[in-house]
């Protein structure tokens, strides 16, 4: 089976991420004696520097922790809506959607506290040890990837006329960062150096005390002060108006990352672990539940019948996401994953493509949808982005509005500890750079609805339902596979296709190894409301890679799918690591699309 790269194998440690510098930095931590969690923290802070168009310290980071000994846990690094972020307030400003940029879209930043919590509880390294790689690249520079240049050029006018602090960092002398030339973020390097110095002065020589001091400084010290000041500045956003945000010192001081049990589903001898319904993660599990109970009853892998089956299952799962998912106590997840419910839902999958948004009624309940989800103007053929744009990179408008922007990192160490994380938000096009800190706030509140009574309504103290969706899979209760991808609403479409390529390896002619499963032609549909502003949808749409066979495309069209053929390498940016518990052999693979994801290991 052709692959772009070999699947890496070894016994010491493996890292896969969306940028080679993050992968190698994490590997350096493993080489220095650190474990998977030390490595992931170091790699994540490097991602803030080298992929600023995809994530930043002001964003969020859902994390799945799979220790060699102990229970799988989800570490929630998704911050909540501020106390002042009410539907009434946004309606009073004349808004019926949360803007896609600006401080009104900013939730409490969650990434930093999540990484610090992970380092405290599972790591062995000090604060200075894990931050030194990010500080080095921010202070001494790194050659940026082409998409950084393209993103900055797209929002050049906004930066130069409105977000001048961003222009100072990303357009010094009017020139955007260029591949092959060193680009620096001295303000970010200074932020981390000051944080370390203050944490060491407060916490002394004790590793945990230093980490706890760093968390306090972020929530209540100089970092918090600069964040609150930035949120209060009137800022031009995608509404075309200047608004101030709702984030306050009390919001920052009152939130911290937390652990919870994963949502799980068993299929084909695998147990897949995802974050709960405050993320879109359970939609992956619902797609598995909608498959035939036996893998033997699936159509041939990669055939038109196979793709059709998966696409139609995606539509049903995502319709349930719209109707039921959110940060609420009454999400009927057990019912949504039950055998009886999915047996009924499976009958809705026919031979023809559906153009309807069809949420179900678990336990006899009536689904609730936003007015945007049922609006007549969201009819067949509506598009939300150019076909195949960006190979999973963000599609960015001139006003900073962004769709599908994230990064990912997976690590497994020689002891069998495993982690999957999907850092995102706080990207350079989301908000103006905070001059004192060198990074902007995030915009995750754009994923909530400015309507009362919905599972994902904008509500103080509640997490916006995020698209971020890391994955970890077990065999016989042991972590064996960690994976994930950028891509917004596409994440749990691309990941299901990847996972099945791995899980069905023995049934696929020639077989897909880990890299082959990453490389396999992928697809996505936009047949449900998008999670990013302006929340559009395209009923019946199906975008496939050019490498999909013409006979498959023709049959999908015959079945009624509105098929668009994108670039040969335009769908998916998956990274993955694996461990065989019988042999101890470790594996890793990374996405060739976009030419910046890499796996390393030995």
Coordinates of C-alpha atoms in Angstrom, one line a residue:
X1 CA 0.0 0.0 0.0
X2 CA 1.5 3.3 -1.1
X3 CA 2.4 5.8 1.7
X4 CA 4.0 9.2 1.5
X5 CA 6.3 8.3 4.4
X6 CA 7.1 5.2 6.5
X7 CA 5.3 4.5 9.7
X8 CA 7.9 5.2 12.4
X9 CA 8.5 2.4 14.8
X10 CA 10.7 1.9 17.9
X11 CA 10.6 1.3 21.6
X12 CA 11.8 4.5 23.3
X13 CA 9.2 7.1 22.5
X14 CA 7.1 8.6 19.7
X15 CA 5.6 12.1 19.0
X16 CA 3.4 13.2 16.2
X17 CA 2.1 16.7 15.7
X18 CA 1.1 19.3 13.2
X19 CA 4.5 21.0 13.1
X20 CA 8.0 19.4 13.0
X21 CA 9.5 21.8 15.6
X22 CA 6.9 20.9 18.1
X23 CA 7.4 17.2 17.5
X24 CA 11.2 17.5 17.8
X25 CA 10.9 19.7 20.9
X26 CA 8.7 17.1 22.6
X27 CA 11.1 14.3 21.5
X28 CA 14.0 16.3 23.1
X29 CA 12.1 16.2 26.4
X30 CA 11.7 12.4 26.1
X31 CA 15.4 12.1 25.3
X32 CA 16.2 14.2 28.4
X33 CA 14.3 11.7 30.6
X34 CA 10.9 13.2 30.7
X35 CA 7.7 11.3 30.2
X36 CA 4.9 11.7 27.6
X37 CA 3.2 14.4 29.6
X38 CA 6.3 16.6 30.1
X39 CA 6.9 16.2 26.3
X40 CA 3.4 17.1 25.3
X41 CA 3.5 20.3 27.4
X42 CA 6.7 21.4 25.9
X43 CA 5.5 20.6 22.4
X44 CA 2.2 22.4 23.0
X45 CA 3.9 25.7 24.0
X46 CA 6.1 25.4 20.8
X47 CA 2.9 25.1 18.8
X48 CA 1.8 28.5 20.2
X49 CA 4.9 30.0 18.7
X50 CA 5.3 28.2 15.3
X51 CA 1.6 27.9 14.5
X52 CA 0.2 31.2 15.7
X53 CA -2.5 31.1 13.0
X54 CA -3.8 27.9 14.5
X55 CA -3.5 28.3 18.2
X56 CA -2.2 30.4 21.1
X57 CA -1.9 30.7 24.9
X58 CA -5.2 32.6 24.9
X59 CA -7.1 29.6 23.4
X60 CA -8.1 26.2 24.7
X61 CA -6.9 22.6 24.9
X62 CA -9.0 19.5 25.4
X63 CA -6.7 16.7 26.4
X64 CA -7.1 13.0 26.9
X65 CA -4.7 11.4 29.3
X66 CA -4.0 7.6 29.0
X67 CA -1.5 6.5 31.6
X68 CA 0.2 3.2 31.4
X69 CA -1.3 2.4 34.8
X70 CA -4.5 4.1 35.8
X71 CA -7.8 5.3 34.3
X72 CA -8.2 7.3 31.1
X73 CA -9.2 10.9 32.0
X74 CA -10.2 13.9 30.0
X75 CA -8.6 17.2 31.1
X76 CA -10.8 20.0 30.1
X77 CA -8.9 23.1 29.0
X78 CA -12.0 24.7 27.5
X79 CA -12.8 27.9 29.4
X80 CA -16.4 29.1 30.1
X81 CA -18.4 32.1 29.0
X82 CA -17.8 35.2 31.3
X83 CA -20.5 36.2 33.8
X84 CA -21.5 39.1 31.5
X85 CA -21.9 37.0 28.4
X86 CA -25.7 36.7 28.3
X87 CA -28.1 36.4 25.4
X88 CA -29.7 39.6 26.6
X89 CA -26.5 41.6 26.5
X90 CA -25.6 40.5 22.9
X91 CA -29.2 41.1 21.7
X92 CA -29.0 44.6 23.2
X93 CA -26.1 45.2 20.9
X94 CA -28.2 44.2 17.9
X95 CA -26.4 40.9 17.4
X96 CA -28.1 37.6 16.5
X97 CA -24.8 35.7 16.2
X98 CA -21.7 36.0 18.4
X99 CA -19.1 37.8 16.2
X100 CA -16.4 35.6 14.7
X101 CA -13.6 37.9 16.0
X102 CA -13.1 40.4 18.8
X103 CA -13.4 40.4 22.5
X104 CA -17.2 39.6 22.5
X105 CA -16.3 36.2 21.3
X106 CA -13.7 35.5 24.0
X107 CA -14.3 32.8 26.6
X108 CA -12.0 32.5 29.6
X109 CA -8.7 31.3 28.2
X110 CA -8.2 27.6 29.1
X111 CA -5.1 26.3 27.5
X112 CA -2.4 27.5 29.9
X113 CA -4.1 26.3 33.0
X114 CA -4.8 22.9 31.4
X115 CA -1.2 22.4 30.5
X116 CA 0.0 23.5 33.9
X117 CA -2.5 21.1 35.6
X118 CA -1.2 18.2 33.4
X119 CA 2.4 19.1 34.2
X120 CA 1.6 19.2 38.0
X121 CA -0.3 15.9 38.1
X122 CA 1.4 13.7 35.5
X123 CA 4.7 15.3 34.7
X124 CA 8.1 15.3 36.2
X125 CA 9.7 18.3 34.6
X126 CA 9.9 21.9 36.0
X127 CA 8.2 24.9 34.5
X128 CA 11.5 26.3 33.1
X129 CA 12.3 22.9 31.5
X130 CA 9.1 22.6 29.5
X131 CA 9.0 26.3 28.5
X132 CA 12.6 26.7 27.3
X133 CA 11.9 25.4 23.8
X134 CA 9.0 27.9 23.2
X135 CA 11.1 30.7 24.7
X136 CA 14.0 29.9 22.4
X137 CA 11.9 29.9 19.2
X138 CA 10.0 33.1 20.3
X139 CA 13.2 35.0 21.3
X140 CA 15.7 33.7 18.7
X141 CA 13.2 33.2 15.9
X142 CA 12.0 30.4 13.6
X143 CA 11.3 30.3 9.9
X144 CA 7.5 30.4 9.6
X145 CA 5.4 28.1 7.3
X146 CA 3.7 29.6 4.3
X147 CA 0.3 29.6 5.8
X148 CA 1.4 32.0 8.5
X149 CA 2.4 34.4 5.7
X150 CA -0.8 33.8 3.8
X151 CA -3.0 34.4 6.9
X152 CA -1.2 37.6 7.8
X153 CA -1.5 38.9 4.3
X154 CA -5.2 38.1 4.3
X155 CA -5.9 40.3 7.3
X156 CA -3.2 42.9 6.5
X157 CA -5.7 45.8 6.0
X158 CA -7.5 44.9 9.3
X159 CA -4.2 44.9 11.2
X160 CA -2.9 48.1 9.6
X161 CA -6.1 50.1 10.1
X162 CA -7.7 48.6 13.3
X163 CA -5.6 46.0 15.1
X164 CA -2.4 48.0 15.2
X165 CA -0.8 45.9 18.0
X166 CA -1.1 42.9 15.7
X167 CA 0.5 44.9 12.9
X168 CA 3.4 45.8 15.1
X169 CA 4.1 42.1 15.7
X170 CA 3.2 40.5 12.4
X171 CA 3.9 43.4 10.0
X172 CA 7.1 45.0 11.2
X173 CA 8.1 47.6 8.7
X174 CA 5.0 46.6 6.7
X175 CA 6.5 43.1 5.9
X176 CA 4.8 39.9 6.9
X177 CA 6.7 36.9 8.2
X178 CA 8.3 34.9 5.3
X179 CA 9.4 31.3 5.0
X180 CA 13.2 31.0 5.2
X181 CA 13.5 34.2 7.2
X182 CA 13.6 34.2 11.0
X183 CA 10.5 35.6 12.7
X184 CA 10.5 36.4 16.4
X185 CA 7.9 37.2 19.1
X186 CA 10.0 38.9 21.8
X187 CA 6.9 39.9 23.8
X188 CA 5.8 36.3 24.2
X189 CA 9.4 35.2 25.2
X190 CA 9.4 38.0 27.8
X191 CA 6.0 36.9 29.1
X192 CA 7.2 33.3 29.8
X193 CA 10.5 34.5 31.2
X194 CA 8.8 36.8 33.7
X195 CA 6.3 34.1 34.5
X196 CA 9.1 31.6 35.3
X197 CA 11.0 34.2 37.4
X198 CA 7.9 35.1 39.5
X199 CA 6.9 31.5 39.9
X200 CA 10.3 30.5 41.1
X201 CA 10.5 33.4 43.5
X202 CA 7.0 32.4 44.9
X203 CA 7.4 28.6 44.8
X204 CA 11.0 28.3 45.7
X205 CA 12.7 25.0 44.6
X206 CA 9.5 22.9 44.8
X207 CA 8.4 21.9 41.3
X208 CA 4.7 21.7 42.2
X209 CA 4.8 25.0 44.1
X210 CA 6.3 26.7 41.1
X211 CA 3.5 25.4 38.9
X212 CA 0.8 26.5 41.3
X213 CA 2.4 29.9 41.5
X214 CA 2.4 30.1 37.7
X215 CA -1.3 29.3 37.6
X216 CA -2.0 32.1 40.1
X217 CA 0.0 34.6 38.1
X218 CA -1.9 33.7 35.0
X219 CA -5.3 34.0 36.7
X220 CA -4.6 36.9 39.0
X221 CA -1.2 38.5 38.3
X222 CA 0.4 40.5 35.5
X223 CA -1.0 38.2 32.8
X224 CA -4.6 38.5 34.0
X225 CA -4.2 42.3 34.3
X226 CA -3.2 42.6 30.6
X227 CA -5.9 40.2 29.4
X228 CA -8.6 42.1 31.2
X229 CA -7.3 45.4 29.9
X230 CA -7.4 44.1 26.3
X231 CA -10.9 42.8 26.7
X232 CA -12.1 46.2 27.7
X233 CA -10.7 47.9 24.5
X234 CA -13.2 48.7 21.8
X235 CA -12.3 46.4 18.9
X236 CA -13.6 46.0 15.4
X237 CA -15.1 42.5 14.8
X238 CA -16.9 40.6 12.1
X239 CA -20.1 42.5 12.8
X240 CA -18.5 45.6 11.3
X241 CA -18.7 47.4 14.6
X242 CA -16.3 48.0 17.5
X243 CA -17.3 46.2 20.7
X244 CA -15.7 45.7 24.2
X245 CA -15.7 42.2 25.7
X246 CA -17.3 40.8 28.9
X247 CA -14.2 39.1 30.3
X248 CA -13.3 40.4 33.8
X249 CA -10.7 39.7 36.5
X250 CA -13.3 37.7 38.5
X251 CA -13.9 35.5 35.4
X252 CA -10.2 34.7 35.2
X253 CA -9.7 34.1 38.9
X254 CA -12.8 31.9 39.2
X255 CA -12.0 29.3 36.5
X256 CA -9.5 26.4 36.4
X257 CA -9.1 23.3 34.3
X258 CA -10.7 20.1 35.5
X259 CA -10.8 16.4 35.0
X260 CA -13.7 14.2 34.0
X261 CA -14.4 10.7 32.8
X262 CA -14.3 10.2 29.0
X263 CA -17.3 9.4 26.9
X264 CA -16.7 5.9 25.5
X265 CA -18.1 3.4 22.9
X266 CA -17.0 -0.1 22.1
X267 CA -16.8 -1.2 18.5
X268 CA -15.0 -4.2 16.9
X269 CA -13.0 -4.9 20.0
X270 CA -11.9 -1.3 20.5
X271 CA -12.9 1.2 23.1
X272 CA -12.8 4.7 21.9
X273 CA -12.5 7.6 24.4
X274 CA -13.6 11.1 23.7
X275 CA -14.4 14.3 25.6
X276 CA -18.1 14.8 26.7
X277 CA -20.9 16.6 24.8
X278 CA -19.4 20.0 25.6
X279 CA -17.2 19.0 22.7
X280 CA -18.3 17.4 19.4
X281 CA -16.4 14.2 20.5
X282 CA -19.5 12.0 21.1
X283 CA -20.4 12.5 17.4
X284 CA -17.5 10.2 16.6
X285 CA -19.0 7.6 18.9
X286 CA -22.4 8.1 17.4
X287 CA -21.0 7.5 14.0
X288 CA -19.6 4.2 15.2
X289 CA -22.9 3.3 16.8
X290 CA -24.6 3.8 13.5
X291 CA -22.4 1.3 11.7
X292 CA -23.6 -2.3 11.4
X293 CA -22.9 -4.1 14.6
X294 CA -20.5 -6.4 12.8
X295 CA -17.6 -5.1 10.7
X296 CA -18.3 -7.9 8.3
X297 CA -21.5 -6.2 7.3
X298 CA -19.7 -3.0 6.2
X299 CA -19.3 -2.4 2.4
X300 CA -15.8 -2.8 1.0
X301 CA -13.5 -0.2 2.4
X302 CA -13.2 2.9 0.2
X303 CA -16.1 1.9 -2.1
X304 CA -18.9 4.3 -3.0
X305 CA -21.2 2.2 -0.8
X306 CA -18.8 2.5 2.1
X307 CA -18.3 6.3 1.7
X308 CA -22.1 6.7 1.3
X309 CA -22.7 4.8 4.5
X310 CA -20.3 6.8 6.5
X311 CA -21.5 10.2 5.1
X312 CA -25.1 9.5 5.9
X313 CA -24.1 8.4 9.4
X314 CA -22.2 11.6 9.8
X315 CA -25.3 13.6 8.9
X316 CA -27.4 11.9 11.5
X317 CA -24.7 12.2 14.2
X318 CA -24.2 15.9 13.5
X319 CA -27.9 16.6 13.5
X320 CA -28.0 15.1 17.0
X321 CA -25.0 17.3 17.9
X322 CA -27.0 20.4 16.9
X323 CA -30.0 19.3 18.9
X324 CA -28.5 17.8 22.0
X325 CA -24.9 18.7 22.7
X326 CA -23.8 21.4 25.0
X327 CA -22.4 22.1 28.5
X328 CA -25.6 21.0 30.3
X329 CA -26.4 18.3 32.8
X330 CA -29.3 16.8 30.8
X331 CA -27.6 15.8 27.6
X332 CA -29.0 12.3 26.9
X333 CA -25.7 10.8 25.9
X334 CA -26.5 7.3 27.1
X335 CA -29.6 7.2 25.1
X336 CA -27.9 8.6 22.0
X337 CA -25.4 5.8 22.1
X338 CA -27.9 3.1 23.0
X339 CA -28.4 0.0 20.9
X340 CA -32.2 0.6 20.5
X341 CA -31.8 4.2 19.5
X342 CA -29.2 3.5 16.9
X343 CA -31.1 0.6 15.5
X344 CA -33.9 3.0 14.7
X345 CA -31.6 5.7 13.4
X346 CA -29.8 3.2 11.2
X347 CA -33.0 2.6 9.3
X348 CA -33.0 6.2 8.1
X349 CA -29.9 5.5 6.0
X350 CA -31.1 4.6 2.5
X351 CA -29.5 4.3 -0.9
X352 CA -29.9 8.0 -1.6
X353 CA -28.2 11.0 -0.1
X354 CA -30.2 12.9 2.5
X355 CA -30.6 16.7 2.2
X356 CA -32.4 17.0 5.6
X357 CA -31.2 17.8 9.0
X358 CA -32.8 15.0 11.0
X359 CA -32.1 15.0 14.8
X360 CA -33.6 12.1 16.7
X361 CA -35.7 12.0 19.9
X362 CA -33.9 9.9 22.4
X363 CA -36.1 8.8 25.3
X364 CA -39.0 10.3 23.5
X365 CA -37.7 13.8 24.0
X366 CA -38.2 16.6 21.4
X367 CA -35.1 17.9 19.7
X368 CA -34.3 21.7 19.9
X369 CA -32.6 23.4 17.0
X370 CA -31.5 27.0 16.5
X371 CA -33.4 29.1 14.1
X372 CA -30.3 29.2 12.0
X373 CA -30.3 25.4 11.7
X374 CA -33.8 25.5 10.1
X375 CA -33.7 28.8 8.2
X376 CA -35.0 28.6 4.7
X377 CA -32.0 30.6 3.3
X378 CA -29.7 27.7 4.3
X379 CA -30.8 25.7 1.3
X380 CA -29.2 23.1 -0.9
X381 CA -26.0 24.3 -2.6
X382 CA -25.0 27.0 0.0
X383 CA -21.3 27.0 0.5
X384 CA -19.2 27.9 3.5
X385 CA -15.7 27.8 2.0
X386 CA -13.9 27.1 -1.3
X387 CA -13.7 23.4 -2.0
X388 CA -10.6 21.8 -0.5
X389 CA -9.3 25.1 0.8
X390 CA -6.2 24.9 2.9
X391 CA -5.8 21.2 3.5
X392 CA -7.5 21.6 6.9
X393 CA -5.8 24.9 7.6
X394 CA -8.0 27.8 8.5
X395 CA -10.1 29.5 5.8
X396 CA -9.7 33.2 6.8
X397 CA -11.7 36.1 5.7
X398 CA -10.3 39.7 5.4
X399 CA -12.1 40.6 8.6
X400 CA -10.4 37.8 10.5
X401 CA -13.4 35.4 10.4
X402 CA -12.0 31.9 10.5
X403 CA -13.2 28.4 9.9
X404 CA -11.4 25.1 10.8
X405 CA -8.3 26.2 12.6
X406 CA -6.5 24.0 15.1
X407 CA -3.3 22.0 15.7
X408 CA -2.7 18.6 17.3
X409 CA -0.1 16.6 19.3
X410 CA 0.1 13.0 20.4
X411 CA 2.9 11.4 22.5
X412 CA 3.6 7.8 23.7
X413 CA 6.6 7.1 25.9
X414 CA 8.6 3.9 26.7
X415 CA 6.6 3.3 29.8
X416 CA 3.3 3.2 27.8
X417 CA 2.0 6.6 28.9
X418 CA -0.1 8.1 26.1
X419 CA -1.7 11.5 25.4
X420 CA -3.8 13.1 22.7
X421 CA -4.5 16.9 22.7
X422 CA -6.0 19.4 20.3
X423 CA -4.9 22.9 21.2
X424 CA -6.7 25.7 19.4
X425 CA -8.1 29.2 19.5
X426 CA -6.3 32.4 20.4
X427 CA -5.0 32.5 16.8
X428 CA -3.4 35.6 15.3
X429 CA -6.6 36.5 13.4
X430 CA -9.0 36.1 16.3
X431 CA -8.3 39.3 18.3
X432 CA -5.7 42.0 18.5
X433 CA -2.3 41.0 20.0
X434 CA -2.1 41.9 23.7
X435 CA 0.9 44.2 23.5
X436 CA 2.3 43.4 26.9
X437 CA 2.0 39.6 26.4
X438 CA 2.5 38.8 22.7
X439 CA -0.6 36.8 22.1
X440 CA -4.3 37.5 21.4
X441 CA -7.5 36.3 23.1
X442 CA -9.7 33.5 21.6
X443 CA -13.1 33.5 20.0
X444 CA -14.7 30.2 21.1
X445 CA -18.0 31.9 22.1
X446 CA -18.8 32.2 18.4
X447 CA -19.9 28.5 18.7
X448 CA -22.7 29.3 21.0
X449 CA -26.2 30.5 19.9
X450 CA -27.6 33.9 20.8
X451 CA -31.0 32.2 21.6
X452 CA -32.4 31.0 24.9
X453 CA -33.3 27.5 25.7
X454 CA -30.9 25.6 23.5
X455 CA -28.3 23.1 24.7
X456 CA -25.6 25.3 23.3
X457 CA -27.1 28.7 24.2
X458 CA -24.7 31.5 25.2
X459 CA -24.8 31.2 29.0
X460 CA -22.5 32.6 31.8
X461 CA -20.3 29.9 33.4
X462 CA -21.0 27.3 30.7
X463 CA -18.5 26.0 28.1
X464 CA -19.2 26.7 24.5
X465 CA -19.6 23.5 22.6
X466 CA -16.3 23.2 20.9
X467 CA -15.3 21.3 17.7
X468 CA -12.0 20.3 19.4
X469 CA -11.9 16.5 19.6
X470 CA -8.8 14.5 20.5
X471 CA -9.1 10.7 20.5
X472 CA -7.7 7.8 22.4
X473 CA -8.5 4.1 21.8
X474 CA -8.0 1.1 24.0
X475 CA -7.8 -2.7 23.4
X476 CA -8.6 -4.9 26.4
X477 CA -8.6 -1.8 28.6
X478 CA -5.0 -0.8 27.6
X479 CA -4.3 2.5 25.7
X480 CA -3.0 1.6 22.2
X481 CA -3.8 4.5 19.9
X482 CA -3.9 8.3 20.3
X483 CA -4.9 10.5 17.4
X484 CA -6.6 13.7 16.2
X485 CA -6.7 16.4 13.7
X486 CA -7.3 20.1 13.1
X487 CA -10.3 21.0 10.9
X488 CA -13.3 22.3 12.9
X489 CA -16.5 20.5 12.1
X490 CA -14.5 18.1 9.9
X491 CA -12.4 16.7 12.8
X492 CA -14.8 13.9 13.7
X493 CA -15.4 13.0 10.1
X494 CA -11.8 12.7 9.1
X495 CA -11.0 10.8 12.3
X496 CA -13.7 8.2 11.9
X497 CA -12.4 7.4 8.4
X498 CA -8.9 7.1 9.8
X499 CA -9.9 5.0 12.7
X500 CA -11.8 2.5 10.5
X501 CA -8.8 2.2 8.2
X502 CA -6.8 1.1 11.3
X503 CA -9.5 -1.0 12.8
X504 CA -10.3 -2.8 9.5
X505 CA -6.7 -3.3 8.5
X506 CA -7.1 -7.1 8.2
X507 CA -10.1 -6.6 5.9
X508 CA -8.5 -4.0 3.5
X509 CA -6.7 -5.5 0.6
X510 CA -3.0 -4.8 1.1
X511 CA -3.8 -3.3 4.5
X512 CA -3.2 0.2 5.9
X513 CA -0.5 0.7 8.4
X514 CA -0.7 3.8 10.6
X515 CA 0.8 6.1 8.0
X516 CA -1.3 4.5 5.3
X517 CA -4.4 5.3 7.3
X518 CA -3.4 8.9 7.6
X519 CA -2.6 9.1 3.8
X520 CA -5.8 7.4 2.6
X521 CA -8.1 9.6 0.5
X522 CA -10.6 11.4 2.8
X523 CA -13.8 13.4 2.6
X524 CA -16.2 15.6 4.5
X525 CA -19.8 17.0 4.3
X526 CA -21.2 20.4 5.3
X527 CA -24.7 19.1 5.6
X528 CA -25.3 20.7 9.1
X529 CA -24.9 24.1 10.6
X530 CA -21.2 25.1 10.8
X531 CA -19.8 25.8 14.3
X532 CA -18.0 29.0 13.1
X533 CA -19.4 32.4 12.2
X534 CA -21.5 32.8 10.1
X535 CA -22.9 29.3 10.9
X536 CA -23.8 28.3 7.3
X537 CA -24.5 24.8 5.9
X538 CA -24.7 23.0 2.6
X539 CA -27.3 20.2 2.6
X540 CA -26.3 17.2 0.6
X541 CA -22.7 18.4 0.0
X542 CA -19.8 16.0 -0.1
X543 CA -16.2 17.0 -0.8
X544 CA -13.7 14.3 -1.7
X545 CA -10.1 14.3 -2.5
X546 CA -9.0 14.1 -6.2
X547 CA -7.4 10.7 -5.4
X548 CA -10.8 9.2 -4.9
X549 CA -11.5 6.9 -7.8
X550 CA -13.7 8.4 -10.6
X551 CA -15.9 5.4 -10.5
X552 CA -16.5 6.1 -6.8
X553 CA -17.3 9.7 -7.5
X554 CA -19.7 8.8 -10.3
X555 CA -21.6 6.4 -8.0
X556 CA -21.8 8.9 -5.2
X557 CA -23.3 11.4 -7.6
X558 CA -25.7 8.8 -8.8
X559 CA -26.8 8.3 -5.2
X560 CA -27.6 12.0 -5.1
X561 CA -24.6 13.5 -3.3
X562 CA -23.6 17.0 -4.4
X563 CA -20.0 16.0 -4.9
X564 CA -17.1 18.5 -5.1
X565 CA -13.7 17.1 -6.0
X566 CA -11.0 19.0 -4.1
X567 CA -7.2 18.8 -4.3
X568 CA -5.4 15.4 -4.2
X569 CA -4.2 16.2 -0.7
X570 CA -6.9 18.5 0.7
X571 CA -8.8 16.5 3.3
X572 CA -7.5 15.8 6.8
X573 CA -4.4 16.7 8.9
X574 CA -4.3 13.6 11.2
X575 CA -1.5 12.8 13.6
X576 CA -1.3 9.5 15.5
X577 CA 0.9 7.4 17.8
X578 CA 0.3 3.8 18.8
X579 CA 1.7 1.1 21.1
X580 CA 1.4 -2.7 20.8
X581 CA 1.0 -3.9 24.4
X582 CA 2.2 -7.4 23.5
X583 CA 5.5 -6.4 22.0
X584 CA 6.0 -2.9 23.4
X585 CA 6.7 -1.6 19.8
X586 CA 5.7 2.0 19.4
X587 CA 4.5 3.6 16.1
X588 CA 3.8 7.1 14.9
X589 CA 2.5 8.8 11.7
X590 CA 1.7 12.4 10.7
X591 CA -0.1 14.1 7.9
X592 CA 1.7 15.0 4.7
X593 CA -1.1 17.5 3.7
X594 CA 0.1 21.1 4.2
X595 CA 3.7 19.8 4.4
X596 CA 4.3 20.7 8.1
X597 CA 3.1 17.8 10.2
X598 CA 5.8 15.3 11.2
X599 CA 6.3 12.3 13.5
X600 CA 9.6 11.6 15.2
X601 CA 10.7 8.8 17.5
X602 CA 13.0 5.9 18.1

